[in-house]
Amino acid sequence: MTTEIHEGPLQASRTLEAPAAKLSWREKRYQRRRRRVWFEEVMGWVLVPVILIGCYWALDVGLNALGTSPQAIMEGIEAILASL
């Protein structure tokens, strides 16, 4: 009595697979648009906070290079408004 052992990757039975329907050009275009919109949405959620943090960091570095800080500028504005 002998047994055969299969050591390779398992393959799905061909009889259980449904034949893949070929998509029309409109369906392909719709899928591309949906993927692009999804990608743009994810990039927006990632890039907007990065850009805002980068702007704050650049403003802080620029003001430090000029020898001041955002808090000092706010205090100056408050002093000007109080004197009016």
C-alpha atoms as one frame of an Amber mdcrd trajectory, in Angstrom:
protein
   0.000   0.000   0.000   1.436   3.383  -1.013   0.252   6.929  -0.413   1.063
  10.002  -2.380   1.973  13.118  -0.416   1.527  16.464  -2.088   4.213  18.900
  -0.941   3.461  21.898  -3.182   0.932  24.684  -2.675  -2.704  23.712  -2.683
  -4.665  24.593  -5.773  -8.369  25.340  -5.926 -10.494  22.954  -7.850 -11.231
  24.254 -11.360 -14.836  23.043 -11.161 -15.642  25.286  -8.162 -14.351  28.509
  -9.685 -16.833  30.752 -11.412 -15.737  32.023 -14.803 -14.538  35.641 -14.587
 -16.743  38.002 -16.546 -14.860  40.481 -18.691 -15.565  44.066 -17.667 -16.699
  46.638 -20.168 -14.705  49.827 -20.682 -17.290  51.776 -18.677 -16.975  49.393
 -15.729 -13.191  49.599 -15.895 -13.366  53.399 -16.005 -15.741  53.406 -13.021
 -13.346  51.189 -11.034 -10.402  53.452 -11.879 -12.368  56.514 -10.772 -13.441
  54.856  -7.519  -9.852  53.834  -6.762  -8.594  57.346  -7.551 -11.222  58.994
  -5.339 -10.405  56.604  -2.491  -6.659  57.246  -2.914  -7.186  61.032  -2.975
  -9.299  60.850   0.181  -6.618  58.882   2.045  -3.905  61.234   0.826  -5.976
  64.198   2.002  -6.324  62.731   5.498  -2.562  62.197   5.612  -1.243  65.313
   3.871  -3.461  68.009   5.407  -2.220  67.408   8.978   1.364  67.122   7.720
   1.046  70.436   5.859  -0.531  72.194   8.866   2.148  70.921  11.247   4.822
  71.902   8.717   3.394  75.438   8.431   3.343  75.821  12.212   6.899  74.501
  12.451   8.089  76.869   9.670   6.374  79.840  11.360   7.946  78.948  14.698
  11.410  78.553  13.161  11.027  81.810  11.221   9.961  83.762  14.291  12.799
  82.242  16.347  15.221  83.342  13.624  13.864  86.877  14.000  14.278  86.703
  17.786  10.633  86.530  18.789   7.920  83.957  19.431   4.216  83.559  18.647
   3.382  84.259  22.297   5.329  87.547  22.241   3.463  88.623  19.102   0.104
  87.775  20.711   1.033  89.773  23.812   1.966  92.715  21.594  -1.352  92.532
  19.761  -3.225  92.357  23.068  -1.296  95.424  24.332  -2.201  97.349  21.163
  -5.883  96.394  21.460  -5.927  97.315  25.154  -4.577 100.780  24.392  -7.297
 101.523  21.853
